[in-house]
Amino acid sequence: MTIYLNGQFMPIEEARIPVLDRGFIFGDGVYEVIPVYSRFAFRLAEHLKRLQFSLDGIRLANPHSDQEWTKLITELIGRNTAEDQYLYLHITRGVAKRDHAFPNPSVQPTVFMMSNPLLTPPTALLTSGVGAVSAPDNRWLRCDIKAISLLPNVLLRQMAIDAGCAETILIRDDDFMTEGAASNIFLVKNGVLLAPPKDNLMLPGITYDVLLEIAAANSIPHEIRRIAKDEIFNADELLLTSSTKEVLAITTLDNKPVGDGKPGVMFTKLHKLYQDYKRDVMRKT
Ligand code: PDD
């Protein structure tokens, strides 16, 4: 695998960063995950916009213009073999003596990118759906920043894995649903697709936007509003979205079936529309 590190392309085995990198010491950085279909970076402008938002959120200057990013990303895609890739982009505040305060004067940020083959969920998972557990959302109040400091998310996701499930649905203040440990969550009730509002308590997912755009374009009733904790336990359907998982049905929550325990009509419809959209819009051919 060829990666990009601070101006150079190289095999991943040769990539090195100093131990005093603030990403390593403090988790002081931000990242993006961009799906690549038929060697075409999907929604690149939106991902770069969110990257800028995250950088602004941690007060780190963007090391590249959108044009430069596009050039680097295109080159990295070209240097890797898979048609569909999962591109990971990571920027830290750079290498400096350990001190919580920002380095003064500032230092060069560390810029790292890698691209792996993108493996979207297999048919078996699409037909069975996945299990989820619920847990209190104990993260900070800036979940809208795509920060590399993911320890809460790591621990929350592991709760699902330990329970033989795929995702943890997060409940803020014992009151309302925010998102998953590494995905956005939608609810379906009486034929209406419900999505929580984008605020500081959730990551503004690129796939979340795609799903809502698809719903609007196909006259699927949908509403953006806070989703109460009780509602998720009485949902007809629960859906999960992310760049790597696309859209998946959640068919059990805390070991109990969601709706009838099978992927529902809304999932089937949205998944098909998502694949159509991918074929028609995301791919060049
Ligand atoms: N995670 N919420 C969280 C906390 C996430 O980590 C992610 C994605 C999403 C979905 O965002 P998007 O649709 O833009 O992928 C929501 C990525 C895939 C990851 O960390 O690997």
PDB file of C-alpha atoms in Angstrom, residues 20-29 58-60 93-107:
ATOM      1  CA  LEU A  20       6.577  13.728  20.018  1.00  0.00           C
ATOM      2  CA  ASP A  21       3.937  14.184  17.332  1.00  0.00           C
ATOM      3  CA  ARG A  22       0.990  15.861  19.079  1.00  0.00           C
ATOM      4  CA  GLY A  23      -1.329  13.371  17.424  1.00  0.00           C
ATOM      5  CA  PHE A  24       0.496  10.583  19.287  1.00  0.00           C
ATOM      6  CA  ILE A  25       0.901  12.514  22.560  1.00  0.00           C
ATOM      7  CA  PHE A  26      -2.456  14.347  22.822  1.00  0.00           C
ATOM      8  CA  GLY A  27      -4.672  13.043  20.024  1.00  0.00           C
ATOM      9  CA  ASP A  28      -4.379  16.647  18.810  1.00  0.00           C
ATOM     10  CA  GLY A  29      -5.643  16.428  15.253  1.00  0.00           C
ATOM     11  CA  ILE A  58      -9.258  22.981  16.773  1.00  0.00           C
ATOM     12  CA  ARG A  59      -7.692  26.262  15.574  1.00  0.00           C
ATOM     13  CA  LEU A  60      -5.279  24.634  13.145  1.00  0.00           C
ATOM     14  CA  ARG A  93      -0.683  19.904  15.095  1.00  0.00           C
ATOM     15  CA  GLY A  94       2.817  18.581  14.419  1.00  0.00           C
ATOM     16  CA  VAL A  95       5.892  17.678  16.447  1.00  0.00           C
ATOM     17  CA  ALA A  96       6.826  19.722  19.524  1.00  0.00           C
ATOM     18  CA  LYS A  97       8.116  19.412  23.099  1.00  0.00           C
ATOM     19  CA  ARG A  98       5.293  18.023  25.250  1.00  0.00           C
ATOM     20  CA  ASP A  99       3.201  20.953  26.461  1.00  0.00           C
ATOM     21  CA  HIS A 100      -0.593  21.146  26.358  1.00  0.00           C
ATOM     22  CA  ALA A 101      -0.428  24.696  24.984  1.00  0.00           C
ATOM     23  CA  PHE A 102      -0.104  25.054  21.210  1.00  0.00           C
ATOM     24  CA  PRO A 103       3.530  25.174  20.024  1.00  0.00           C
ATOM     25  CA  ASN A 104       4.647  28.795  19.852  1.00  0.00           C
ATOM     26  CA  PRO A 105       5.833  29.592  17.272  1.00  0.00           C
ATOM     27  CA  SER A 106       3.658  27.058  15.461  1.00  0.00           C
ATOM     28  CA  VAL A 107       5.269  24.040  13.781  1.00  0.00           C
TER      29      VAL A 107
END
